[in-house]
Short mmCIF file of C-alpha atoms in Angstrom, two decimals:
data_model
loop_
_atom_site.label_atom_id
_atom_site.label_comp_id
_atom_site.label_asym_id
_atom_site.label_seq_id
_atom_site.Cartn_x
_atom_site.Cartn_y
_atom_site.Cartn_z
CA MET A 29 15.80 -5.61 4.51
CA ASN A 30 17.22 -9.05 5.12
CA VAL A 31 14.96 -11.93 4.09
CA THR A 32 16.28 -15.45 4.53
CA THR A 33 14.52 -17.51 1.87
CA THR A 34 15.19 -19.91 -0.96
CA VAL A 35 12.22 -18.49 -2.89
CA PRO A 36 13.26 -16.38 -5.93
CA LEU A 37 12.90 -12.65 -5.43
CA ALA A 38 10.28 -10.65 -7.30
CA VAL A 39 11.79 -7.29 -6.23
CA ARG A 40 15.25 -6.47 -4.95
CA THR A 41 16.69 -3.02 -4.35
CA ARG A 42 20.05 -1.92 -2.96
CA GLY A 43 20.63 1.66 -1.86
CA LEU A 44 17.76 2.92 -4.03
CA ARG A 45 17.63 6.68 -3.86
CA ARG A 46 15.74 9.50 -5.53
CA THR A 47 16.33 13.22 -5.13
CA TYR A 48 14.63 16.32 -6.50
CA GLY A 49 17.19 19.10 -6.43
CA GLU A 50 18.33 19.32 -2.81
CA ARG A 51 15.35 17.31 -1.51
CA THR A 52 15.64 13.54 -1.04
CA ALA A 53 12.35 11.68 -1.53
CA VAL A 54 13.74 8.15 -1.00
CA HIS A 55 16.84 7.47 1.10
CA GLY A 56 18.94 4.40 0.19
CA LEU A 57 16.14 1.81 0.16
CA ASP A 58 17.00 -1.90 0.52
CA LEU A 59 14.19 -4.35 -0.28
CA ALA A 60 13.92 -8.08 -0.87
CA VAL A 61 10.42 -9.27 -1.81
CA PRO A 62 10.00 -13.02 -2.47
CA GLU A 63 7.85 -14.18 -5.38
CA GLY A 64 4.22 -14.84 -4.53
CA GLU A 65 4.13 -12.49 -1.54
CA THR A 66 1.62 -9.76 -0.80
CA PHE A 67 3.97 -6.96 0.19
CA GLY A 68 2.88 -3.56 1.44
CA PHE A 69 4.31 -0.08 1.88
CA LEU A 70 2.54 1.65 4.75
CA GLY A 71 2.90 5.37 5.25
CA PRO A 72 1.25 8.78 4.84
CA ASN A 73 1.17 10.90 1.70
CA GLY A 74 4.66 12.14 0.93
CA ALA A 75 6.43 9.23 2.63
CA GLY A 76 8.15 8.15 -0.60
CA LYS A 77 5.85 5.25 -1.47
CA SER A 78 4.71 6.49 -4.89
CA THR A 79 8.24 7.57 -5.80
CA THR A 80 9.50 4.06 -5.04
CA ILE A 81 6.73 2.49 -7.12
CA ALA A 82 7.54 4.85 -9.99
CA MET A 83 11.22 3.84 -9.93
CA LEU A 84 10.39 0.13 -9.81
CA CYS A 85 7.97 0.57 -12.73
CA THR A 86 10.65 2.51 -14.72
CA LEU A 87 8.60 5.73 -14.72
CA LEU A 88 11.35 7.50 -12.75
CA ARG A 89 15.07 6.94 -13.04
CA PRO A 90 16.79 6.33 -9.69
CA THR A 91 19.31 8.93 -8.61
CA ALA A 92 21.46 6.18 -7.09
CA GLY A 93 21.33 2.50 -6.21
CA THR A 94 20.04 -0.54 -8.10
CA ALA A 95 16.70 -2.26 -8.50
CA GLU A 96 15.62 -5.52 -10.13
CA VAL A 97 12.00 -6.43 -10.79
CA ALA A 98 11.03 -9.94 -11.93
CA GLY A 99 14.70 -10.54 -12.73
CA ALA A 100 15.14 -7.43 -14.93
CA ASP A 101 17.20 -4.36 -14.09
CA VAL A 102 15.21 -1.11 -14.06
CA ARG A 103 18.16 0.88 -15.44
CA ARG A 104 19.68 -1.48 -17.99
CA THR A 105 16.59 -3.29 -19.30
CA PRO A 106 13.54 -1.13 -18.52
CA TRP A 107 11.59 -2.61 -21.46
CA GLU A 108 11.91 -6.07 -19.90
CA VAL A 109 10.63 -4.75 -16.57
CA ARG A 110 7.56 -3.28 -18.30
CA ARG A 111 6.81 -6.58 -20.02
CA ARG A 112 6.87 -8.46 -16.72
CA ILE A 113 4.80 -6.14 -14.52
CA GLY A 114 1.24 -4.87 -14.22
CA VAL A 115 0.41 -1.50 -12.67
CA VAL A 116 -2.74 -0.04 -11.14
CA PHE A 117 -2.20 3.67 -10.53
CA GLN A 118 -3.98 5.88 -8.00
CA GLU A 119 -5.87 7.72 -10.72
CA PRO A 120 -8.08 5.74 -13.17
CA THR A 121 -6.55 5.35 -16.63
CA VAL A 122 -9.19 3.23 -18.39
CA ASP A 123 -10.92 4.64 -21.49
CA ARG A 124 -14.38 5.75 -20.39
CA ASP A 125 -15.77 5.63 -23.96
CA LEU A 126 -14.96 1.93 -24.42
CA THR A 127 -16.60 -1.11 -22.86
CA ALA A 128 -14.71 -3.24 -20.35
CA GLU A 129 -13.92 -5.86 -22.99
CA GLU A 130 -12.74 -3.22 -25.45
CA ASN A 131 -10.39 -1.78 -22.82
CA LEU A 132 -8.88 -5.22 -22.26
CA ARG A 133 -8.54 -5.84 -25.99
CA LEU A 134 -6.67 -2.54 -26.46
CA HIS A 135 -4.28 -3.38 -23.61
CA ALA A 136 -3.70 -6.86 -25.02
CA GLU A 137 -2.82 -5.42 -28.44
CA LEU A 138 -0.29 -3.05 -26.86
CA TYR A 139 1.36 -5.91 -24.94
CA GLY A 140 1.36 -8.36 -27.82
CA VAL A 141 -0.99 -10.91 -26.27
CA PRO A 142 -1.58 -13.60 -28.95
CA ARG A 143 -4.95 -13.13 -30.67
CA ARG A 144 -5.87 -16.77 -30.05
CA GLU A 145 -5.67 -16.08 -26.29
CA LEU A 146 -7.23 -12.63 -26.23
CA ARG A 147 -10.92 -13.59 -26.11
CA SER A 148 -10.59 -16.39 -23.55
CA ARG A 149 -8.23 -14.35 -21.36
CA SER A 150 -10.56 -11.35 -21.44
CA ARG A 151 -13.61 -13.42 -20.51
CA TYR A 152 -11.73 -15.18 -17.72
CA LEU A 153 -10.56 -11.92 -16.09
CA LEU A 154 -13.90 -10.15 -16.46
CA GLY A 155 -15.57 -13.16 -14.84
CA LEU A 156 -12.99 -13.29 -12.08
CA LEU A 157 -13.63 -9.63 -11.23
CA GLY A 158 -17.41 -9.71 -11.64
CA LEU A 159 -17.59 -7.65 -14.85
CA ASP A 160 -18.51 -10.35 -17.37
CA ARG A 161 -22.16 -9.25 -17.70
CA VAL A 162 -21.43 -5.54 -18.17
CA GLY A 163 -21.54 -4.32 -21.77
CA THR A 164 -21.97 -0.58 -21.25
CA PRO A 165 -19.20 2.02 -21.72
CA VAL A 166 -16.92 2.43 -18.72
CA GLY A 167 -18.16 6.00 -18.21
CA ALA A 168 -21.30 4.51 -16.66
CA PHE A 169 -19.32 2.37 -14.16
CA SER A 170 -19.16 3.03 -10.43
CA GLY A 171 -15.78 3.79 -8.84
CA GLY A 172 -15.47 0.23 -7.56
CA MET A 173 -16.25 -1.25 -10.98
CA ARG A 174 -13.62 0.95 -12.65
CA ARG A 175 -11.08 -0.18 -10.06
CA ARG A 176 -11.88 -3.83 -10.79
CA LEU A 177 -11.51 -3.14 -14.51
CA GLU A 178 -8.10 -1.57 -13.83
CA LEU A 179 -7.11 -4.82 -12.11
CA ALA A 180 -8.39 -6.96 -14.98
CA ARG A 181 -6.56 -4.85 -17.56
CA SER A 182 -3.27 -4.96 -15.64
CA LEU A 183 -3.45 -8.78 -15.62
CA MET A 184 -4.15 -9.33 -19.34
CA HIS A 185 -0.51 -9.97 -20.25
CA ARG A 186 0.12 -12.31 -17.26
CA PRO A 187 2.53 -10.10 -15.25
CA ARG A 188 4.81 -11.64 -12.66
CA VAL A 189 4.56 -8.61 -10.35
CA LEU A 190 1.45 -6.47 -9.92
CA PHE A 191 2.04 -2.99 -8.50
CA LEU A 192 -0.95 -1.41 -6.78
CA ASP A 193 -0.52 2.24 -5.80
CA GLU A 194 -3.23 2.95 -3.20
CA PRO A 195 -5.55 0.36 -4.84
CA THR A 196 -8.73 1.43 -3.02
CA VAL A 197 -8.21 5.18 -2.77
CA GLY A 198 -11.50 7.06 -2.96
CA LEU A 199 -13.67 3.96 -2.56
CA ASP A 200 -16.30 3.35 0.10
CA PRO A 201 -15.67 0.57 2.68
CA GLN A 202 -17.90 -1.92 0.86
CA SER A 203 -16.05 -1.39 -2.44
CA ARG A 204 -12.67 -1.65 -0.65
CA ALA A 205 -13.70 -4.98 0.84
CA ALA A 206 -14.83 -6.22 -2.59
CA ILE A 207 -11.50 -5.26 -4.19
CA TRP A 208 -9.61 -7.22 -1.53
CA GLU A 209 -11.89 -10.21 -1.98
CA HIS A 210 -10.99 -10.21 -5.66
CA LEU A 211 -7.28 -9.80 -4.90
CA HIS A 212 -7.35 -12.83 -2.59
CA GLY A 213 -9.15 -14.78 -5.31
CA LEU A 214 -6.49 -13.71 -7.79
CA ARG A 215 -3.70 -15.01 -5.54
CA GLU A 216 -5.45 -18.39 -5.42
CA GLN A 217 -5.93 -18.55 -9.20
CA GLN A 218 -2.49 -17.63 -10.54
CA PRO A 219 1.09 -16.99 -9.35
CA VAL A 220 1.65 -13.26 -8.99
CA THR A 221 3.43 -11.03 -6.50
CA LEU A 222 1.33 -8.16 -5.15
CA PHE A 223 3.28 -5.02 -4.25
CA LEU A 224 1.03 -2.31 -2.89
CA THR A 225 1.20 1.08 -1.22
CA THR A 226 -1.43 2.15 1.28
CA HIS A 227 -2.20 4.40 4.21
CA HIS A 228 -5.16 2.26 5.28
CA MET A 229 -4.33 0.14 8.31
CA GLU A 230 -6.86 -2.56 7.43
CA GLU A 231 -5.18 -3.05 4.05
CA ALA A 232 -1.73 -3.30 5.60
CA GLU A 233 -3.08 -6.01 7.92
CA ARG A 234 -3.84 -8.14 4.85
CA CYS A 235 -0.22 -8.17 3.69
CA ASP A 236 2.25 -10.99 4.33
CA ARG A 237 4.91 -8.38 5.15
CA ILE A 238 5.00 -4.61 5.32
CA VAL A 239 7.53 -1.81 5.38
CA VAL A 240 6.57 1.31 7.32
CA MET A 241 7.92 4.42 5.59
CA ASP A 242 8.15 7.99 6.79
CA GLN A 243 9.87 10.91 5.04
CA GLY A 244 11.55 8.62 2.54
CA ARG A 245 13.04 6.22 5.08
CA VAL A 246 12.14 2.75 6.33
CA VAL A 247 11.27 3.05 10.02
CA ALA A 248 10.00 -0.51 10.61
CA GLN A 249 9.57 -3.78 8.70
CA GLY A 250 8.17 -7.26 9.26
CA THR A 251 4.86 -9.08 9.35
CA PRO A 252 1.94 -7.14 10.86
CA ARG A 253 1.93 -9.56 13.80
CA GLN A 254 5.67 -9.11 14.42
CA LEU A 255 5.50 -5.32 14.30
CA LYS A 256 2.63 -5.15 16.76
CA ALA A 257 4.21 -7.72 19.07
CA GLU A 258 7.37 -5.58 19.32
CA LEU A 259 5.40 -2.91 21.17
CA GLY A 260 4.14 -5.38 23.76
CA ALA A 261 1.77 -2.87 25.38
CA ASP A 262 -1.89 -1.97 25.51
CA VAL A 263 -3.02 1.50 24.47
CA VAL A 264 -5.49 3.43 26.62
CA HIS A 265 -7.36 6.14 24.68
CA LEU A 266 -8.97 8.99 26.65
CA ARG A 267 -11.13 11.88 25.46
CA THR A 268 -11.24 14.61 28.07
CA ALA A 269 -12.18 18.25 28.53
CA ASP A 270 -8.47 19.16 28.19
CA ASP A 271 -6.52 16.47 26.32
CA ARG A 272 -3.23 18.37 26.19
CA GLY A 273 -3.39 19.28 29.85
CA VAL A 274 -4.17 15.70 30.89
CA ALA A 275 -1.31 14.39 28.73
CA ALA A 276 1.14 16.81 30.37
CA THR A 277 -0.09 15.85 33.84
CA LEU A 278 0.27 12.12 33.21
CA ARG A 279 3.79 12.57 31.86
CA ALA A 280 4.92 14.72 34.76
CA GLU A 281 3.19 13.04 37.70
CA ALA A 282 2.81 9.40 36.66
CA GLY A 283 5.86 9.01 34.40
CA LEU A 284 3.77 7.28 31.74
CA ASP A 285 4.39 6.93 28.01
CA VAL A 286 1.81 9.45 26.81
CA GLY A 287 0.92 10.88 23.40
CA CYS A 288 -1.71 13.41 22.40
CA GLY A 289 -3.33 13.94 18.99
CA PRO A 290 -6.66 14.55 17.25
CA ASP A 291 -8.02 11.26 18.62
CA GLY A 292 -7.26 12.27 22.24
CA VAL A 293 -4.77 11.11 24.84
CA ARG A 294 -2.94 7.81 24.23
CA VAL A 295 -1.19 6.00 27.07
CA SER A 296 0.97 2.93 26.36
CA VAL A 297 1.07 0.51 29.29
CA ALA A 298 1.52 -3.22 29.88
CA ASP A 299 -1.96 -3.77 31.42
CA GLY A 300 -4.43 -1.14 30.22
CA ALA A 301 -7.48 -2.57 31.98
CA ALA A 302 -5.77 -2.40 35.37
CA LEU A 303 -4.60 1.17 34.78
CA VAL A 304 -7.98 2.67 33.82
CA PRO A 305 -9.52 2.91 37.36
CA ARG A 306 -6.37 4.55 38.73
CA LEU A 307 -6.17 6.99 35.82
CA CYS A 308 -9.76 8.14 36.13
CA ALA A 309 -9.61 8.36 39.94
CA GLY A 310 -6.51 10.55 39.85
CA LEU A 311 -7.76 13.08 37.26
CA THR A 312 -9.68 16.26 38.14
CA THR A 313 -10.42 17.01 34.46
CA PRO A 314 -13.73 15.54 33.20
CA VAL A 315 -13.20 12.29 31.21
CA TYR A 316 -15.67 11.75 28.37
CA SER A 317 -14.58 8.31 27.15
CA VAL A 318 -11.99 5.61 27.80
CA THR A 319 -11.10 2.64 25.59
CA VAL A 320 -8.37 0.01 25.84
CA THR A 321 -6.96 -1.63 22.71
CA ARG A 322 -4.17 -3.99 21.83
CA PRO A 323 -1.34 -2.51 19.72
CA SER A 324 -2.30 -1.63 16.15
CA LEU A 325 -0.24 -0.71 13.11
CA ASP A 326 -1.10 2.92 13.79
CA ASP A 327 0.52 2.43 17.20
CA VAL A 328 3.56 0.97 15.43
CA PHE A 329 3.77 4.10 13.26
CA LEU A 330 3.37 6.34 16.31
CA HIS A 331 6.06 4.42 18.19
CA HIS A 332 8.63 4.83 15.41
CA THR A 333 7.80 8.39 14.27
CA GLY A 334 6.16 10.14 17.21
CA ARG A 335 3.02 10.79 15.12
CA THR A 336 -0.07 8.86 14.07
CA ILE A 337 -0.34 8.14 10.36
CA ARG A 338 -3.33 10.52 10.19
CA ASP A 339 -1.28 13.35 11.71
CA ALA A 340 1.53 12.66 9.22
CA GLY A 341 -0.87 12.49 6.31
CA ALA A 342 -2.34 15.87 7.22
CA ALA A 343 1.00 17.56 6.54
CA PRO A 344 1.60 19.10 3.09
CA ALA A 345 2.55 16.52 0.52
CA SER A 346 6.20 16.50 -0.46
CA ALA A 347 7.57 17.51 -3.84
CA GLU A 348 7.89 13.88 -4.87
CA VAL A 349 4.12 13.44 -5.15
CA SER A 350 3.62 16.15 -7.75
CA ALA A 351 6.73 15.06 -9.60
CA VAL A 352 5.51 11.49 -9.90
CA THR A 353 1.96 12.34 -10.90
CA SER A 354 2.77 15.14 -13.31
#
């Protein structure tokens, strides 16, 4: 990834690679993430996102290539990388028997936060994330509250880069929106680079830049606006009595760019609204619904991989997932 900027880089990788036996989970990854950016990895389970995060956080040793995080080399000075980063994993790691403040205090002790700063820092972060009035053990917290506590804990030692691996996994839409509201507030309050993985399109839309990954490779990169603009076409979605048959007919007789998946028939065309009357008039198969949308990030993924991100995510997870989480 080539980024022309005078801003210092928070993350840089060159040819980063990770294999498990004969299987390659990440293929020669090149990244350049400027400081202060909200940067996202978009892709289904098994795409190599978590493996990349694990290498950047020094939890996995790269098979080949180099990586620097916050100016420290993940191979030569992993202890420096750990001092300069915060991490929020997919699975909760807070102590359920402790209160929120006790969890922060324990983390601060482990990272050597000066005692004179501990109390004020803890109160500031708990207030920032809406947990300052909660004194009960974490076991009584909702999923969204635990996620916010994970964020607060990861920020106690003032990291320069915050890694968020699927930050809202398992949360309801309201809790996901609340987490992002807090993340935006965090960006306004202190300088930190956010590096996140996600398979939620709405989360990828919130990033300054994204990389689309599939099967361990980068298939597209840029701002969300740039990636969608590259397609330059509307998408017509049809649900019919025979989606596969309609898709085959449109390909053969109309020469259209047609896809078919669990969400129905998808036709990419420059002017979707103008095409709809002609499509419906020419079909003998009953049409149940028709919608026209501008390109989305799911369309970007489909364009570069031939699948929607939901189709890709439905496939069995690769070996890299179990290796990282074990």
